[in-house]
mmCIF file of C-alpha atoms in Angstrom:
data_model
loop_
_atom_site.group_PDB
_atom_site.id
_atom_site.type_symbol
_atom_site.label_atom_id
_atom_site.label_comp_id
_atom_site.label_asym_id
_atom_site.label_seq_id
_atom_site.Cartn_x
_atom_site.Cartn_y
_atom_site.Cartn_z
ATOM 1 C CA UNK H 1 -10.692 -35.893 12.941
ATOM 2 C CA UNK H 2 -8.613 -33.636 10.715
ATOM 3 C CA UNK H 3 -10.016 -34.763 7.686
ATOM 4 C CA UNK H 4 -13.897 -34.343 8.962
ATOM 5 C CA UNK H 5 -12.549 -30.903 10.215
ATOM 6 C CA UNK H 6 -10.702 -29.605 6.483
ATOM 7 C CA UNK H 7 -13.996 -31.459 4.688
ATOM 8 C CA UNK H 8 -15.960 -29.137 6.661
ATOM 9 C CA UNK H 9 -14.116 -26.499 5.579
ATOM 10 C CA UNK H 10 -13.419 -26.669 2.511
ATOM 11 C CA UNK H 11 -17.181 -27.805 1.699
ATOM 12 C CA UNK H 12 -18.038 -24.216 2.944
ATOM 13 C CA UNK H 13 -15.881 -22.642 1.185
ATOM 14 C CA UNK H 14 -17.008 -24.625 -2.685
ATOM 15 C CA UNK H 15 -20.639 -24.115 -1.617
ATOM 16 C CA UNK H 16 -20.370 -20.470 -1.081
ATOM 17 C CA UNK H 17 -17.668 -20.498 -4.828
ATOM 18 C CA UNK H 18 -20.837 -22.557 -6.289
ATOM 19 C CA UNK H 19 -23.531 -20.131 -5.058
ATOM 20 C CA UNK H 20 -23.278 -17.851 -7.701
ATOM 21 C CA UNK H 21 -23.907 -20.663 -10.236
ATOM 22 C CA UNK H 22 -26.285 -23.123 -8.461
ATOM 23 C CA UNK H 23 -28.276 -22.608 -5.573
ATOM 24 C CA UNK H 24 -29.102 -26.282 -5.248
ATOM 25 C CA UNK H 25 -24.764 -27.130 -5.369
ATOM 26 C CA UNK H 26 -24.615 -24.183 -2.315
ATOM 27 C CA UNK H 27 -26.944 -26.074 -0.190
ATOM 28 C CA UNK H 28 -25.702 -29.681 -0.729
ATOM 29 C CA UNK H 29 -22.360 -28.502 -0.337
ATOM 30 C CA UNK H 30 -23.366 -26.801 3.138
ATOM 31 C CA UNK H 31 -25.053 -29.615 4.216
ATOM 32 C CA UNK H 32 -22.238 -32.221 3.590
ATOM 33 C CA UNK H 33 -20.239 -29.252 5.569
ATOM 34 C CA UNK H 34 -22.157 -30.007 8.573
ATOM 35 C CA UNK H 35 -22.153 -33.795 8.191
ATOM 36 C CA UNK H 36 -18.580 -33.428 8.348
ATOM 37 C CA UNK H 37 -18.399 -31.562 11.809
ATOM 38 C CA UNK H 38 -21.416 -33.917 12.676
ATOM 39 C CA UNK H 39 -18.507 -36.570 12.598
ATOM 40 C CA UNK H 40 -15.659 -34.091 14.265
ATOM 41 C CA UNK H 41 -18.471 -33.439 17.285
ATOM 42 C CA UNK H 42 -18.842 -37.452 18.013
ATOM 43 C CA UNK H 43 -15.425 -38.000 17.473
ATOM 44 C CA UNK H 44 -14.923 -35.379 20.247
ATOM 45 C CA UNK H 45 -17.708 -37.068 22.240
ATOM 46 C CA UNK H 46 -16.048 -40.061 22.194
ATOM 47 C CA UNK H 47 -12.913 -39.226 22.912
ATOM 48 C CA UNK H 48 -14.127 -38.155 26.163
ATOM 49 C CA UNK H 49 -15.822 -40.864 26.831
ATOM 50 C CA UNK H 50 -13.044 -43.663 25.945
ATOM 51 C CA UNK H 51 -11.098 -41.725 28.302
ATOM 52 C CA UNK H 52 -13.742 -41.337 31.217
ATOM 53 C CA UNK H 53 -13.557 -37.838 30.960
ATOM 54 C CA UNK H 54 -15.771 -34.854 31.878
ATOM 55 C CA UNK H 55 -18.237 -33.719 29.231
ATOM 56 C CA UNK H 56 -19.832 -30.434 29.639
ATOM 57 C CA UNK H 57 -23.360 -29.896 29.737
ATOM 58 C CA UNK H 58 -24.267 -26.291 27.730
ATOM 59 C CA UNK H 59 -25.499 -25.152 31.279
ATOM 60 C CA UNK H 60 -21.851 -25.502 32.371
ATOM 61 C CA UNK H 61 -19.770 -22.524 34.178
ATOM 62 C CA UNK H 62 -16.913 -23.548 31.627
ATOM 63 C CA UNK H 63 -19.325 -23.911 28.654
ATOM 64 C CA UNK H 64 -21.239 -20.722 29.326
ATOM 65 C CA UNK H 65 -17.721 -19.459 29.431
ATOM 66 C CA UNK H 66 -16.468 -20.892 26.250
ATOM 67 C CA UNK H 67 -19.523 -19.628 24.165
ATOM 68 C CA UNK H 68 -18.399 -15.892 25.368
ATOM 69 C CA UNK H 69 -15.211 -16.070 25.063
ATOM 70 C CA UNK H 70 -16.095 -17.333 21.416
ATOM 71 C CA UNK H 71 -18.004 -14.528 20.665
ATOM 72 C CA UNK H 72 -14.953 -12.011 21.389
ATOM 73 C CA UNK H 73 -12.477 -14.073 19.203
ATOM 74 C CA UNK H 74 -12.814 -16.005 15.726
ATOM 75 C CA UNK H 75 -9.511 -15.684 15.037
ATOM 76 C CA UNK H 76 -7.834 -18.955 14.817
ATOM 77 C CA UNK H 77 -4.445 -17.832 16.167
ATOM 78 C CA UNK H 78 -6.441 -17.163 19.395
ATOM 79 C CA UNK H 79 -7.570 -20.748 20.033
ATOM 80 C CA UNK H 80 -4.070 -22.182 18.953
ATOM 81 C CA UNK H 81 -2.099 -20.246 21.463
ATOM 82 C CA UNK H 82 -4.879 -20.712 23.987
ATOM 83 C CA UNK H 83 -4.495 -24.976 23.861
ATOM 84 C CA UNK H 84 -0.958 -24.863 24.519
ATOM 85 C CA UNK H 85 -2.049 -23.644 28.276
ATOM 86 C CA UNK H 86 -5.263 -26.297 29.056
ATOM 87 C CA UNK H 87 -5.780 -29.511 29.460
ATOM 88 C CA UNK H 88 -6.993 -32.304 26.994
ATOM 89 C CA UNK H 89 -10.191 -32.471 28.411
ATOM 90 C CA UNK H 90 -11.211 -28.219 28.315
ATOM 91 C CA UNK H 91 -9.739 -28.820 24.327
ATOM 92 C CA UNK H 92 -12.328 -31.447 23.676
ATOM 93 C CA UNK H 93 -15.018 -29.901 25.491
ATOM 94 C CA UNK H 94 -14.240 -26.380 24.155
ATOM 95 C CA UNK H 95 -14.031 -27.972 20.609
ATOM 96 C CA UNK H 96 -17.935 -29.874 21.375
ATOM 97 C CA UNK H 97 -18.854 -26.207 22.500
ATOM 98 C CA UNK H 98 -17.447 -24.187 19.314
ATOM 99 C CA UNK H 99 -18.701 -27.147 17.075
ATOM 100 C CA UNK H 100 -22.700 -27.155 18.317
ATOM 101 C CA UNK H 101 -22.309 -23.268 17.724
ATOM 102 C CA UNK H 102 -20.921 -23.833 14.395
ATOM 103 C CA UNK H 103 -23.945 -26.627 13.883
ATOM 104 C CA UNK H 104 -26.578 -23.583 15.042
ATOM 105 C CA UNK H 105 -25.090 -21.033 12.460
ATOM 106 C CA UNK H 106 -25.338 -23.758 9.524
ATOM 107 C CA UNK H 107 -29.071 -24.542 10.487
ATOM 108 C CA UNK H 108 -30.016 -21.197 10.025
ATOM 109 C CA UNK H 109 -28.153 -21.317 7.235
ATOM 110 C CA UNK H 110 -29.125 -24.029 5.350
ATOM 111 C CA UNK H 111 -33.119 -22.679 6.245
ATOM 112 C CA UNK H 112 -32.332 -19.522 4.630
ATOM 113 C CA UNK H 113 -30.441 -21.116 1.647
ATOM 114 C CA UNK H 114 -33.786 -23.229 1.206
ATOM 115 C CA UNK H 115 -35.982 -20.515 1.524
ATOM 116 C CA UNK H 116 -34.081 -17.968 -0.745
ATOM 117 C CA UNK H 117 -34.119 -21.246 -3.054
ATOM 118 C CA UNK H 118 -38.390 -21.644 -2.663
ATOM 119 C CA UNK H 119 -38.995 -17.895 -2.949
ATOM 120 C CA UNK H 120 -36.475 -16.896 -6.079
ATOM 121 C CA UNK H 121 -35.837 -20.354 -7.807
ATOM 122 C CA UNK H 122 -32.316 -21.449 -8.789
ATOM 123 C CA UNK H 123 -29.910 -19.927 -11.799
ATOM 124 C CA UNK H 124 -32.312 -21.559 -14.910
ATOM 125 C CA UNK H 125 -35.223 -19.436 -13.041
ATOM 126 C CA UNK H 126 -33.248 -16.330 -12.551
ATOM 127 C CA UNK H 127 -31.972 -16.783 -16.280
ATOM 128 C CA UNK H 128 -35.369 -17.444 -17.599
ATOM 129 C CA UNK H 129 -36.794 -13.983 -15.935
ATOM 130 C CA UNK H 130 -33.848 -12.378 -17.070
ATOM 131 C CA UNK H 131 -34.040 -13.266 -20.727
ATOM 132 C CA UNK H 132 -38.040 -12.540 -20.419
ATOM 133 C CA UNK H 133 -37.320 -9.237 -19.010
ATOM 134 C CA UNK H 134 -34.998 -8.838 -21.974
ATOM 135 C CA UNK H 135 -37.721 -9.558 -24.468
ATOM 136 C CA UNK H 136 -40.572 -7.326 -22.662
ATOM 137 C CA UNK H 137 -37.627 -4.732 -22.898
ATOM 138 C CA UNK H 138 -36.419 -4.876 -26.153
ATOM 139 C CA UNK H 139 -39.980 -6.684 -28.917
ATOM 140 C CA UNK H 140 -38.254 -5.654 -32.093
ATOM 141 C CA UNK H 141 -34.611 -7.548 -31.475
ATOM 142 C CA UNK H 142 -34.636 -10.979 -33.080
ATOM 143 C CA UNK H 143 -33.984 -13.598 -30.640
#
């Protein structure tokens, strides 16, 4: 669970380093990202379920809860003091709820990555209508 967790992670964090570079790296990277907390989320699941505990439906009180409480704080320190006063069970379920949210945000993400992609082309397209813009620019240089 750690590792799917730090994979997820760190995948962000090369596909947004690789987005100046290659378009096509940013979105492969963000999609492994979300396979990775794909795995945390069932791992969660089934924790839960091993253990015959509750899982929250989104329409819970405490999952309604959770999703506002998560819009006030993204500040890791937050959630780590907050776990040392709950139960196993709110963790988990407060770790499926912040982990759907995080799958919603990389959806939209990945659909804007691939549309930015489809309208503007990736860095051999942007350097090809750079170096024609150059040449419309400047006839007389030599290449």
């Amino acid at each position: 669970m750690v590792q799917a967790a730090r994979s997820g992670k760190q995948n962000i964090a090369e596909g947004c380093s690789a987005s100046t570079t290659s378009r096509e790296t940013e979105l492969k990277l963000i999609n492994v990202a979300r396979a990775s907390f794909q795995e945390l989320l069932v791992d969660y699941e089934d924790y839960l379920r091993v253990k015959n505990l509750e899982q929250w439906d989104s329409d819970h009180p405490k999952a309604i809860h959770s999703r506002q409480v998560s819009l006030q704080h993204n500040d890791s320190a937050f959630y780590r003091e907050a776990i040392t006063r709950t139960s196993d069970v709110n963790i988990a379920n407060i770790a499926i709820t912040l982990l759907h949210q995080e799958d919603y945000l990389l959806r939209k993400l990945i659909d804007r990555l691939k549309q930015a992609f489809l309208e503007q082309g990736g860095i051999r397209e942007e350097m090809y209508r750079a170096r024609t813009q150059y040449r419309q620019n400047h006839p007389n240089k030599p290449d």
